[in-house]
Short mmCIF file of C-alpha atoms and ligand atoms in Angstrom, two decimals:
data_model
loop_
_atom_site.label_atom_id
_atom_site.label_comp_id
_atom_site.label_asym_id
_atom_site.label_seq_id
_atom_site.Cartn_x
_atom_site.Cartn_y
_atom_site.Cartn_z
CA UNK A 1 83.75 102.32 119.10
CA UNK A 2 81.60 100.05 121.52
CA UNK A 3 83.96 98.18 123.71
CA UNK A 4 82.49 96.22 126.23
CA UNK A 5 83.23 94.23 129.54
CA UNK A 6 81.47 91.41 128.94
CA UNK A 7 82.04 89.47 125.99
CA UNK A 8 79.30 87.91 123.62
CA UNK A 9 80.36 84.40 124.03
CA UNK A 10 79.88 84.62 128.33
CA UNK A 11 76.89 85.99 127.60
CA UNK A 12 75.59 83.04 124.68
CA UNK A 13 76.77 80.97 127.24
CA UNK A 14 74.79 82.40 130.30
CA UNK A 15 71.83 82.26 127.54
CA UNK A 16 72.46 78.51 126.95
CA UNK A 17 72.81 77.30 130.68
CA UNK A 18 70.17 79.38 132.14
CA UNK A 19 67.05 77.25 132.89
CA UNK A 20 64.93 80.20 133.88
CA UNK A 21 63.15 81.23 131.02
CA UNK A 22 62.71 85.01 132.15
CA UNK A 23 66.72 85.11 132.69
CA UNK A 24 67.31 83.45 129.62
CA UNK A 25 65.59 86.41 127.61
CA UNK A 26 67.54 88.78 129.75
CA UNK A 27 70.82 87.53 128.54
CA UNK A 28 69.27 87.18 124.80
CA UNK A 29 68.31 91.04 125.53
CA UNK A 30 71.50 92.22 126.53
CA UNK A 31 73.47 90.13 123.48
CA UNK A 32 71.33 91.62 120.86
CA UNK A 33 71.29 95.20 122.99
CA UNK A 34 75.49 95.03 121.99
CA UNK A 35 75.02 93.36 118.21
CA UNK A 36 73.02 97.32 117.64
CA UNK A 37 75.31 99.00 119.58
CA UNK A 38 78.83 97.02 118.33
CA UNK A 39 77.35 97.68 114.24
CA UNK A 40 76.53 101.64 115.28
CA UNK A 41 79.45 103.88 113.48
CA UNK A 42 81.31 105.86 116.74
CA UNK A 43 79.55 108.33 119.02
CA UNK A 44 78.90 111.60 117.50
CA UNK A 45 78.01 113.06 120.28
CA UNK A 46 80.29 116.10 121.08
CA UNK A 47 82.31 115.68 124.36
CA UNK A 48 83.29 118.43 126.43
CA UNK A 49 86.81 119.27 127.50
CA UNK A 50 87.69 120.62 131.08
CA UNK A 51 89.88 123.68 131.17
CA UNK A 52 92.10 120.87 132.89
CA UNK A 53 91.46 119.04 136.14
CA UNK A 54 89.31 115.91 137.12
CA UNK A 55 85.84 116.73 135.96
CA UNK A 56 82.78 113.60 136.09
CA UNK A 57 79.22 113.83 135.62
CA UNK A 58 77.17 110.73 136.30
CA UNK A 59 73.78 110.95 135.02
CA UNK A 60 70.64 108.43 135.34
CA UNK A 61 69.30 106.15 132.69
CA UNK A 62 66.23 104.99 135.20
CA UNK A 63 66.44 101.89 133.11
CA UNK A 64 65.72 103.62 129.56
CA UNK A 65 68.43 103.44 127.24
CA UNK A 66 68.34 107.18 126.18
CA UNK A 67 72.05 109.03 126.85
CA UNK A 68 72.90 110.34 128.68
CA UNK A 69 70.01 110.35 130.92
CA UNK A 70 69.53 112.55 133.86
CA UNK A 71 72.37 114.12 135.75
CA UNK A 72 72.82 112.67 139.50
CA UNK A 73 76.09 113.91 140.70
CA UNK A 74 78.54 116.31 139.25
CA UNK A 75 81.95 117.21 140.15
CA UNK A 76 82.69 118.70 144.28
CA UNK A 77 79.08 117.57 144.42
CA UNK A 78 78.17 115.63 147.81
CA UNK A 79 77.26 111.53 147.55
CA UNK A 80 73.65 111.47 146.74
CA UNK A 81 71.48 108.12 147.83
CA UNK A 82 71.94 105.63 145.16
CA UNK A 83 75.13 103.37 145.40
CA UNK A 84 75.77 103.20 141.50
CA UNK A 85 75.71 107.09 141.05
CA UNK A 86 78.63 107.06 143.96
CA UNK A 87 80.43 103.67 142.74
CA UNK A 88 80.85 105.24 139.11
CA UNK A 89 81.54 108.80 140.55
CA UNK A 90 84.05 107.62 142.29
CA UNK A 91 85.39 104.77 139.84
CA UNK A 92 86.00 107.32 137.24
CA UNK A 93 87.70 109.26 139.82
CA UNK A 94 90.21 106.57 140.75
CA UNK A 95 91.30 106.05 136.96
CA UNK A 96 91.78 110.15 135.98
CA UNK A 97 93.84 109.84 139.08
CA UNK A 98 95.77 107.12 138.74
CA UNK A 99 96.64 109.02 134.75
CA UNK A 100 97.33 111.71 136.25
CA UNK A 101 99.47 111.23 138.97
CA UNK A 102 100.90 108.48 138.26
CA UNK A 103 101.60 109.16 134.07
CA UNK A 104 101.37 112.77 134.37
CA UNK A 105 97.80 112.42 131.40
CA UNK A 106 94.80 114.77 132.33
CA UNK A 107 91.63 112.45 131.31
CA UNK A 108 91.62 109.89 128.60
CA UNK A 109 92.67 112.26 126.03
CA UNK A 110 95.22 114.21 127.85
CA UNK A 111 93.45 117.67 127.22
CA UNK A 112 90.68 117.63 130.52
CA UNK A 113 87.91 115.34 128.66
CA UNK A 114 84.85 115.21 131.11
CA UNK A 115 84.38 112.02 132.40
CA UNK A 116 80.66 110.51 131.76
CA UNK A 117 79.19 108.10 132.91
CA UNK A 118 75.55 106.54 132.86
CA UNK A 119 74.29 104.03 135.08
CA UNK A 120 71.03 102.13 135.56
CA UNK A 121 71.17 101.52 131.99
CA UNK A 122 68.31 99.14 130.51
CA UNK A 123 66.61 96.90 132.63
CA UNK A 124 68.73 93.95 133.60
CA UNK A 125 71.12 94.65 131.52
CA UNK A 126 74.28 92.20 132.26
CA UNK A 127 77.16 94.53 130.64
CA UNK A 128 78.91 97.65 131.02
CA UNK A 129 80.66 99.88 128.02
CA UNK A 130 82.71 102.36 126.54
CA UNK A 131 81.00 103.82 123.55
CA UNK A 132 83.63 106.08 122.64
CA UNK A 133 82.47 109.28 124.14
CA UNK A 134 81.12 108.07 127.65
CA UNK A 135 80.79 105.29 130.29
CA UNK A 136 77.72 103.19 130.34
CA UNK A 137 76.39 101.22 133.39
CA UNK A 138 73.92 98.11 133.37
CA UNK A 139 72.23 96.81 137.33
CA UNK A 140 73.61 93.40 136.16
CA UNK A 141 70.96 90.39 135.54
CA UNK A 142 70.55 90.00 139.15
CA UNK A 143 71.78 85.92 138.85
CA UNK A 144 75.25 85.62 137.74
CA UNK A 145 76.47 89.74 137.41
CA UNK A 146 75.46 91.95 140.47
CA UNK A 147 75.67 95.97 139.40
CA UNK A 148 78.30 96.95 136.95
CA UNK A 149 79.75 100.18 138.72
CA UNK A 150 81.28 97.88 141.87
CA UNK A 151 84.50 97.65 140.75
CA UNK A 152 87.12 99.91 140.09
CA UNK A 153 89.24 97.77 137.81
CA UNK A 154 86.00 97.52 135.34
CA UNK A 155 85.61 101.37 135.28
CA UNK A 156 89.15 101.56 135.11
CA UNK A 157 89.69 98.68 132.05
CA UNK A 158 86.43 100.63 130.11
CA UNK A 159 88.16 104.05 130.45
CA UNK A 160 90.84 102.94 128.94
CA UNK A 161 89.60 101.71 125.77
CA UNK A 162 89.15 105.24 125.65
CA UNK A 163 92.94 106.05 126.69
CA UNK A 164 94.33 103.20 123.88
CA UNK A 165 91.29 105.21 121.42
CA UNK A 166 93.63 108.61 121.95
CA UNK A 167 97.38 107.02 121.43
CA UNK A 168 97.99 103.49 119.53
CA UNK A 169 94.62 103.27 118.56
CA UNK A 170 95.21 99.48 119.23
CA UNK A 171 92.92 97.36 116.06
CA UNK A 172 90.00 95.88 117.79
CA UNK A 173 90.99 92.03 116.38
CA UNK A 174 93.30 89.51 116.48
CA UNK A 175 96.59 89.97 118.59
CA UNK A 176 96.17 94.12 118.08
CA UNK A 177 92.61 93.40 119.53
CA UNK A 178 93.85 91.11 122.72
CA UNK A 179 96.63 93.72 123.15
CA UNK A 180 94.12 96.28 123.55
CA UNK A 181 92.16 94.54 125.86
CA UNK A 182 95.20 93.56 127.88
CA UNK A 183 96.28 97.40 128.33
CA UNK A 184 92.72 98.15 129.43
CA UNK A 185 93.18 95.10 132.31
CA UNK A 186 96.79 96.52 133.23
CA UNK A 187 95.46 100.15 133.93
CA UNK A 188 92.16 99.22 135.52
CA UNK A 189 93.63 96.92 137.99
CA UNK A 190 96.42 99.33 138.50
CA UNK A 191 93.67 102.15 139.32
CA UNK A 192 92.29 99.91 141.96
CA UNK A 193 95.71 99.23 143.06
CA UNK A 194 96.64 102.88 142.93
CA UNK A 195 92.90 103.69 144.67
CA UNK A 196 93.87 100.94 147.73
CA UNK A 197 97.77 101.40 148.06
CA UNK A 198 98.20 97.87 146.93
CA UNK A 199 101.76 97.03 146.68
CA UNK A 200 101.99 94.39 143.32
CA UNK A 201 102.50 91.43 146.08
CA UNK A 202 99.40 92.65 147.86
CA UNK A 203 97.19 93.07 144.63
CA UNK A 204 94.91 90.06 143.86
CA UNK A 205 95.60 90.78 140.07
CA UNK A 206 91.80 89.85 139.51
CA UNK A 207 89.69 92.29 136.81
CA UNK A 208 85.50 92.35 138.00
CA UNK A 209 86.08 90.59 141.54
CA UNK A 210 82.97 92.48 143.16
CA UNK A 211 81.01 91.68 139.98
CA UNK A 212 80.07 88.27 140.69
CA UNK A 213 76.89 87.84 143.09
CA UNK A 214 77.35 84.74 145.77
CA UNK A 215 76.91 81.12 144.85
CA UNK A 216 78.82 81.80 141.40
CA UNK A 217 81.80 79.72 141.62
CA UNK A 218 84.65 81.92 140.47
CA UNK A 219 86.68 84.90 142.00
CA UNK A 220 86.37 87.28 138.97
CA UNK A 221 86.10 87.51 134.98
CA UNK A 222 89.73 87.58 134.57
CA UNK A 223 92.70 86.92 136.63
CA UNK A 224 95.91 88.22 135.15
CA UNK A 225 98.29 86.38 137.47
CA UNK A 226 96.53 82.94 136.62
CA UNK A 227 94.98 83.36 133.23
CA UNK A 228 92.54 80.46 133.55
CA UNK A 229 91.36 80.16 136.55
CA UNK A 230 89.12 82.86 137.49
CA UNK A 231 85.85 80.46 137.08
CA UNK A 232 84.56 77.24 137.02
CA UNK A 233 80.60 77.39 136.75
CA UNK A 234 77.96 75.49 135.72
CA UNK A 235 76.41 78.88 134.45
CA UNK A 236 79.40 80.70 132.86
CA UNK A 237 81.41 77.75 131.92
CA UNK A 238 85.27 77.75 132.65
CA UNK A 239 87.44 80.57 132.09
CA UNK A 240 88.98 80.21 128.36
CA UNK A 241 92.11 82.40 128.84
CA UNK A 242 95.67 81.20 128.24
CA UNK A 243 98.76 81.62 130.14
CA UNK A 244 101.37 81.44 127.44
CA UNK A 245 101.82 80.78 123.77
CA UNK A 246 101.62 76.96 124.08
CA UNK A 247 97.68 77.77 124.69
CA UNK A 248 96.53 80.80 122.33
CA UNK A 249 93.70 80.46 121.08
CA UNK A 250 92.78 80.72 116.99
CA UNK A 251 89.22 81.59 116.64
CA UNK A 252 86.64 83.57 114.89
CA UNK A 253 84.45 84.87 118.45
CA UNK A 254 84.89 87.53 120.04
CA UNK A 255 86.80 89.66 117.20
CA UNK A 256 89.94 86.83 117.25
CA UNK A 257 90.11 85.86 120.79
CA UNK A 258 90.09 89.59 121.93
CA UNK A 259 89.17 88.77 125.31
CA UNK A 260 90.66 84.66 125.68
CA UNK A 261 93.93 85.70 123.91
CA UNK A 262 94.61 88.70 126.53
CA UNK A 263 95.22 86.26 129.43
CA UNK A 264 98.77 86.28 127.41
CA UNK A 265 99.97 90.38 127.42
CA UNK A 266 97.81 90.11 131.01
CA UNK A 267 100.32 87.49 132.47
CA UNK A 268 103.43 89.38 131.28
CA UNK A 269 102.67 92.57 132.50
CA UNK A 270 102.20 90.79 136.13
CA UNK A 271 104.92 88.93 136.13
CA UNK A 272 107.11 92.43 135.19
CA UNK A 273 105.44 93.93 138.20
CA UNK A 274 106.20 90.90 140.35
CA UNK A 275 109.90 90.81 139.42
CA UNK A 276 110.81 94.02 140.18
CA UNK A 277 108.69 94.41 143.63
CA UNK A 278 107.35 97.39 144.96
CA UNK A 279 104.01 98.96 143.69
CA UNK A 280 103.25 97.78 140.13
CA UNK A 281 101.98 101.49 139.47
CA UNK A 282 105.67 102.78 139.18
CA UNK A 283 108.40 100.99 136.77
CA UNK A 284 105.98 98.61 135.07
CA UNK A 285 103.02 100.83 135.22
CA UNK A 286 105.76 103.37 132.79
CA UNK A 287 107.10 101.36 131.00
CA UNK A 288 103.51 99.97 129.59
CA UNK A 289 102.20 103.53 129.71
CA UNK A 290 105.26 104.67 127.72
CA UNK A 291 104.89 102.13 125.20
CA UNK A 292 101.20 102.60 124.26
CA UNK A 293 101.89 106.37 124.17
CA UNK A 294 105.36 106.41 122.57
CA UNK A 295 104.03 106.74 118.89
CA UNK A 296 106.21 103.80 117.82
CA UNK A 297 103.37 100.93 117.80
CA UNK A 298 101.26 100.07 114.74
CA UNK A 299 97.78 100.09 115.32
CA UNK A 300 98.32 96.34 113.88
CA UNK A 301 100.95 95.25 116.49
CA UNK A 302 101.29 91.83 117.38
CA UNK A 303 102.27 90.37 120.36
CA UNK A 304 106.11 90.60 119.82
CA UNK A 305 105.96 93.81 118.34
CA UNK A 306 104.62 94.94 121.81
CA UNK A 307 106.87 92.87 123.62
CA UNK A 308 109.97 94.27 121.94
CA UNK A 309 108.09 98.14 121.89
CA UNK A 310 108.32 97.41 125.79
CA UNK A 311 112.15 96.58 125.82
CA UNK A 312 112.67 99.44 123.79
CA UNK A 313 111.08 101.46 125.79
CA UNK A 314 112.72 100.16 128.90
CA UNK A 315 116.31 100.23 127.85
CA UNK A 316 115.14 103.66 126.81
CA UNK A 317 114.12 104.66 130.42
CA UNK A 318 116.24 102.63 132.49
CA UNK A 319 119.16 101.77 130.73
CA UNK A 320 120.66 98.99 128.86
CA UNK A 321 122.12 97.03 132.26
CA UNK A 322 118.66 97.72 134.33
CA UNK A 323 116.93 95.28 135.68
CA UNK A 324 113.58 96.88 134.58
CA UNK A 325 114.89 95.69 130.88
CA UNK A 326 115.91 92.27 132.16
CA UNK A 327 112.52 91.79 133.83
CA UNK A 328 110.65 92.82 130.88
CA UNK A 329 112.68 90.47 128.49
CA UNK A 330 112.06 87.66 130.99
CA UNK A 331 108.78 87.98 131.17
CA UNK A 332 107.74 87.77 127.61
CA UNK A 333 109.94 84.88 127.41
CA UNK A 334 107.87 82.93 130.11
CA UNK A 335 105.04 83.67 128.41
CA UNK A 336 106.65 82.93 124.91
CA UNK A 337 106.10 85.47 123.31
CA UNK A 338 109.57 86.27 122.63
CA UNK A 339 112.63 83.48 122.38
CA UNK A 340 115.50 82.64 124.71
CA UNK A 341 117.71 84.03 122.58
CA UNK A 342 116.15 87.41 122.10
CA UNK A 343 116.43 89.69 121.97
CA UNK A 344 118.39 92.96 123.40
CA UNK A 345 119.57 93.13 119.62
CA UNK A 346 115.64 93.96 119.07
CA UNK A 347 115.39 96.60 121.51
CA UNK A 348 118.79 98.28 120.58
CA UNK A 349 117.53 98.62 116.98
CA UNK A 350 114.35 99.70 118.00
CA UNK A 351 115.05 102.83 120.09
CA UNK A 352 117.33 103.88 116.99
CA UNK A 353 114.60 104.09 115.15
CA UNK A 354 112.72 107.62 114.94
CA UNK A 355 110.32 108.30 117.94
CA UNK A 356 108.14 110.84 119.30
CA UNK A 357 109.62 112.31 122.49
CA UNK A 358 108.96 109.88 125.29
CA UNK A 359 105.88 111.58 127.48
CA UNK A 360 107.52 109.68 130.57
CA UNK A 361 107.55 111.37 133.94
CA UNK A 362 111.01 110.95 135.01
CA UNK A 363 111.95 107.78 135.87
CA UNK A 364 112.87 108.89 139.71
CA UNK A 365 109.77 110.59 140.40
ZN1 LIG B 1 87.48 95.69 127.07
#
């Protein structure tokens, strides 16, 4: 499954604004580069598990588009010369670590899956992917993007396409489709936040802030704390997302809003993390990573089926009186998602129904 950063309609749009006729046919490039790859049925390619352990290999595409390329820099080995070999090496690094100590998962599919990546992928090319089986690095079109591999939270958000890929298994459309992307932004900001020590009030809650070059007037592609106002550009036109229900989004592009209606799940996660204080990482970090992993989510779930999967799985946790449950309820509420009078009824029925065992660290650790 090709999941990518960028979405086709920022890139149709950098297409249509871009008065440079050279840039314009590297945008047209990279959109029909991800039509091929999007339509390709899933990697064959077989993948390597560890025996356990972080294991990365970063290899070279020296702007081919054969994978995985060359291999730069494997794992104990020193930083070599080029900056996108080290940024991915130690990008990947940041997000095994984050599952791993902070989840208690060994690599995206829990059983020591090497982490690959490629970078210097095409030439110019103004995206970075997951392709199901490996990491994929463009330099960036040079104008709007700078190189791909410069922030954690993308590496981290692209992994974890591959994390969602080996538990719900999240459908790629619709509200299913914007959750999906949403868990992806929750665990690759929360690797950078993990990576820097970032308490939740000191994290800037932002998804691709090194990604944009100067002159680009925006902070980031995303902003989970203010769906809607990571950019304003004559280039890239004006961030779509929504905040709340009041402003989702019904369309056709982008597989049903994927990446506009995400702003939503986005927002609520934050404003969990911001209730309860402290480092975002810990309860709300475990109580979305115990939802997406508890077995009990269709891979068709809505919005409010998450929402109420996430009570559930709080009460479960924490306890019916804990204010990890009461911060979770309020939070979809803001976002309305759920009602004011929901919906602890939902959540006690919920965690009576059947579930895998909970794959929670414990909740004190
Ligand atoms: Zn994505």
């Amino acid at each position: 499954m090709f999941h990518s950063i960028i979405p086709p309609y920022l890139l149709e749009q950098l297409e249509r604004s871009a008065s440079d006729p050279s840039l314009r046919a590297r945008y047209r490039q990279s959109l029909q580069h991800d039509a091929v790859l999007r339509s390709r049925p899933a990697a064959g390619r077989e993948t390597a598990s560890a025996a356990g352990g972080r294991q990365r290999e970063v290899y070279d595409a020296g702007n081919g588009t054969d994978l995985p390329g060359t291999l730069a820099r494997a794992e104990g080995d020193d930083p070599v010369q080029d900056q996108a070999v080290n940024e991915a090496y130690d990008g990947t690094g940041a997000t095994w670590t984050l599952y791993k100590e902070c989840f208690g998962r060994d690599s995206i599919d829990d059983a020591g899956l090497v982490l690959t990546s490629t970078v210097h992928y095409d030439r110019g090319y103004a995206n970075a992917f997951w392709d199901g089986a490996q990491m994929v690095f463009g330099d960036g079109d040079g104008e709007v993007f700078g190189n791909f591999t410069s922030s954690i939270d993308v590496t981290g958000h692209e992994l974890t396409h591959g994390v969602t890929q080996y538990t719900a298994n999240l459908a790629y459309d619709g509200q299913s489709g914007a959750l999906n992307e949403s868990i992806s932004d929750v665990f690759g900001s929360l690797a950078k936040q993990y990576a820097m020590g970032q308490s939740a009030a000191d994290a800037d809650w932002l998804i691709g802030a090194g990604l944009l070059l100067p002159g680009v007037q925006g902070v980031a592609l995303r902003s989970m704390k203010a769906p809607g106002t990571a950019y304003d550009d004559p280039r890239l036109g004006r961030d779509p997302q929504p905040a709340d229900m009041s402003g989702y989004v019904d369309t056709e592009d982008d597989n049903g809003g994927v990446h506009i209606n995400s702003g939503i799940p986005n927002r609520a996660f934050y404003l969990v993390a911001a209730e309860l204080g402290g480092n975002a990482y810990d309860d709300a970090g475990k109580i979305w990573y115990g939802t997406l992993t508890s077995g009990n989510l269709a891979e068709s779930a809505t919005f409010k089926d998450f929402a109420e999967a996430t009570q559930a799985t709080a009460q479960r946790v924490y306890g019916d009186d804990s204010a990890q449950l009461a911060a979770v309820t309020k939070a979809w509420q803001t976002v309305g998602v759920l009602g004011d009078e929901t919906s602890l009824m939902n959540a006690a029925k919920s965690s009576l129904e059947p579930s895998a065992p909970p794959s929670l660290p414990p909740a004190d650790e």
